[in-house]
PDB file of C-alpha atoms in Angstrom:
ATOM      1  CA  MET A   9    -169.096 -23.236   1.248  1.00  0.00           C
ATOM      2  CA  ALA A  10    -167.209 -22.328  -1.853  1.00  0.00           C
ATOM      3  CA  ILE A  11    -168.205 -20.162  -4.703  1.00  0.00           C
ATOM      4  CA  CYS A  12    -166.613 -20.194  -7.978  1.00  0.00           C
ATOM      5  CA  ILE A  13    -167.106 -17.499 -10.719  1.00  0.00           C
ATOM      6  CA  SER A  14    -165.979 -17.481 -13.995  1.00  0.00           C
ATOM      7  CA  PHE A  15    -165.749 -14.598 -16.737  1.00  0.00           C
ATOM      8  CA  THR A  16    -165.993 -14.813 -20.097  1.00  0.00           C
ATOM      9  CA  SER A  17    -165.098 -12.302 -22.608  1.00  0.00           C
ATOM     10  CA  CYS A  18    -168.448 -10.727 -24.267  1.00  0.00           C
ATOM     11  CA  ASN A  19    -166.394  -8.816 -27.156  1.00  0.00           C
ATOM     12  CA  GLN A  20    -164.596 -11.900 -28.526  1.00  0.00           C
ATOM     13  CA  GLN A  21    -164.509 -11.731 -32.305  1.00  0.00           C
ATOM     14  CA  PRO A  22    -165.800 -14.573 -34.470  1.00  0.00           C
ATOM     15  CA  LYS A  23    -163.117 -16.173 -36.499  1.00  0.00           C
ATOM     16  CA  MET A  24    -162.584 -14.632 -39.943  1.00  0.00           C
ATOM     17  CA  THR A  25    -162.253 -16.841 -42.894  1.00  0.00           C
ATOM     18  CA  LEU A  26    -160.272 -16.250 -46.116  1.00  0.00           C
ATOM     19  CA  ASN A  27    -161.474 -17.915 -49.446  1.00  0.00           C
ATOM     20  CA  SER A  28    -160.212 -17.446 -53.108  1.00  0.00           C
ATOM     21  CA  PHE A  29    -162.421 -17.000 -56.012  1.00  0.00           C
ATOM     22  CA  LYS A  30    -161.976 -16.704 -59.944  1.00  0.00           C
ATOM     23  CA  THR A  31    -162.240 -13.618 -61.636  1.00  0.00           C
ATOM     24  CA  SER A  32    -162.885 -12.823 -65.588  1.00  0.00           C
ATOM     25  CA  THR A  33    -158.943 -11.842 -65.893  1.00  0.00           C
ATOM     26  CA  GLY A  34    -157.440 -13.708 -62.577  1.00  0.00           C
ATOM     27  CA  TRP A  35    -157.975 -14.270 -59.177  1.00  0.00           C
ATOM     28  CA  GLY A  36    -159.456 -12.478 -56.122  1.00  0.00           C
ATOM     29  CA  TYR A  37    -160.153 -13.228 -52.229  1.00  0.00           C
ATOM     30  CA  THR A  38    -162.644 -12.731 -49.866  1.00  0.00           C
ATOM     31  CA  ILE A  39    -162.487 -12.524 -46.004  1.00  0.00           C
ATOM     32  CA  SER A  40    -165.609 -13.466 -43.904  1.00  0.00           C
ATOM     33  CA  GLN A  41    -166.863 -13.036 -40.572  1.00  0.00           C
ATOM     34  CA  ASN A  42    -169.966 -14.887 -39.362  1.00  0.00           C
ATOM     35  CA  LYS A  43    -170.710 -16.032 -43.146  1.00  0.00           C
ATOM     36  CA  LYS A  44    -170.560 -12.107 -44.331  1.00  0.00           C
ATOM     37  CA  ILE A  45    -168.103 -10.755 -46.339  1.00  0.00           C
ATOM     38  CA  ILE A  46    -166.360  -8.064 -44.849  1.00  0.00           C
ATOM     39  CA  ILE A  47    -163.550  -7.798 -47.722  1.00  0.00           C
ATOM     40  CA  LYS A  48    -163.771  -8.648 -51.509  1.00  0.00           C
ATOM     41  CA  GLN A  49    -160.734  -7.903 -53.252  1.00  0.00           C
ATOM     42  CA  THR A  50    -160.576  -8.445 -56.990  1.00  0.00           C
ATOM     43  CA  ILE A  51    -157.600  -6.357 -57.880  1.00  0.00           C
ATOM     44  CA  ILE A  52    -154.023  -6.058 -56.819  1.00  0.00           C
ATOM     45  CA  PRO A  53    -154.165  -3.277 -54.380  1.00  0.00           C
ATOM     46  CA  VAL A  54    -151.851  -0.382 -54.444  1.00  0.00           C
ATOM     47  CA  ILE A  55    -150.578  -0.712 -58.426  1.00  0.00           C
ATOM     48  CA  GLU A  56    -151.714   1.722 -61.091  1.00  0.00           C
ATOM     49  CA  ASN A  57    -153.828  -0.584 -63.379  1.00  0.00           C
ATOM     50  CA  ASN A  58    -156.797  -2.705 -62.224  1.00  0.00           C
ATOM     51  CA  SER A  59    -155.435  -6.046 -62.607  1.00  0.00           C
ATOM     52  CA  SER A  60    -156.685  -9.274 -60.792  1.00  0.00           C
ATOM     53  CA  PHE A  61    -154.232 -11.621 -59.276  1.00  0.00           C
ATOM     54  CA  LYS A  62    -152.167 -13.671 -61.632  1.00  0.00           C
ATOM     55  CA  THR A  63    -152.512 -16.903 -59.550  1.00  0.00           C
ATOM     56  CA  GLU A  64    -154.766 -18.397 -56.911  1.00  0.00           C
ATOM     57  CA  SER A  65    -151.615 -18.469 -54.567  1.00  0.00           C
ATOM     58  CA  ASP A  66    -150.924 -14.901 -55.260  1.00  0.00           C
ATOM     59  CA  ALA A  67    -154.217 -13.970 -54.109  1.00  0.00           C
ATOM     60  CA  LEU A  68    -154.525 -16.200 -50.923  1.00  0.00           C
ATOM     61  CA  LYS A  69    -150.985 -14.807 -50.020  1.00  0.00           C
ATOM     62  CA  VAL A  70    -152.307 -11.210 -50.029  1.00  0.00           C
ATOM     63  CA  GLY A  71    -155.377 -12.148 -48.197  1.00  0.00           C
ATOM     64  CA  GLN A  72    -153.634 -14.291 -45.638  1.00  0.00           C
ATOM     65  CA  LEU A  73    -151.572 -11.038 -44.885  1.00  0.00           C
ATOM     66  CA  VAL A  74    -154.880  -8.841 -44.596  1.00  0.00           C
ATOM     67  CA  LEU A  75    -156.340 -11.586 -42.202  1.00  0.00           C
ATOM     68  CA  GLU A  76    -153.291 -11.653 -40.024  1.00  0.00           C
ATOM     69  CA  LYS A  77    -153.365  -7.660 -39.798  1.00  0.00           C
ATOM     70  CA  LEU A  78    -157.176  -7.783 -39.094  1.00  0.00           C
ATOM     71  CA  ASN A  79    -156.659 -10.385 -36.206  1.00  0.00           C
ATOM     72  CA  ASN A  80    -153.773  -8.189 -34.953  1.00  0.00           C
ATOM     73  CA  ASN A  81    -156.311  -5.209 -34.974  1.00  0.00           C
ATOM     74  CA  ILE A  82    -153.686  -3.485 -37.379  1.00  0.00           C
ATOM     75  CA  SER A  83    -154.912  -1.383 -40.607  1.00  0.00           C
ATOM     76  CA  PRO A  84    -155.478  -4.122 -43.470  1.00  0.00           C
ATOM     77  CA  THR A  85    -153.915  -1.705 -46.019  1.00  0.00           C
ATOM     78  CA  VAL A  86    -151.558  -3.441 -48.156  1.00  0.00           C
ATOM     79  CA  THR A  87    -148.423  -1.641 -49.387  1.00  0.00           C
ATOM     80  CA  LYS A  88    -146.111  -1.869 -52.601  1.00  0.00           C
ATOM     81  CA  ASN A  89    -143.533  -3.308 -50.125  1.00  0.00           C
ATOM     82  CA  ASP A  90    -145.816  -5.986 -48.967  1.00  0.00           C
ATOM     83  CA  LEU A  91    -146.442  -7.135 -52.370  1.00  0.00           C
ATOM     84  CA  ASN A  92    -142.520  -7.240 -53.043  1.00  0.00           C
ATOM     85  CA  LEU A  93    -141.874  -9.401 -50.078  1.00  0.00           C
ATOM     86  CA  LEU A  94    -144.708 -11.690 -51.043  1.00  0.00           C
ATOM     87  CA  SER A  95    -143.150 -12.067 -54.358  1.00  0.00           C
ATOM     88  CA  ILE A  96    -146.596 -11.083 -55.977  1.00  0.00           C
ATOM     89  CA  LYS A  97    -146.350 -11.190 -59.716  1.00  0.00           C
ATOM     90  CA  LEU A  98    -147.566  -7.944 -61.205  1.00  0.00           C
TER      91      LEU A  98
END
């Protein structure tokens, strides 16, 4: 008689999703998990003035970077160097 036991991970995180949205002055992004927004970014991080992203593409590029950091258990902090590497229009 053979017994087969399988183990499943109980701490597997649900998939996170990235979405863009229009602001009054440009674009922003949200990251959601289980249909609950965990990050809502309406302005470009780490710059002095409070400006929205100029294009939807810019918002999604930064959102994708943050999402990748979260998925890799890295701090989702965005640096000026990150913005430069992504060619974000300031």
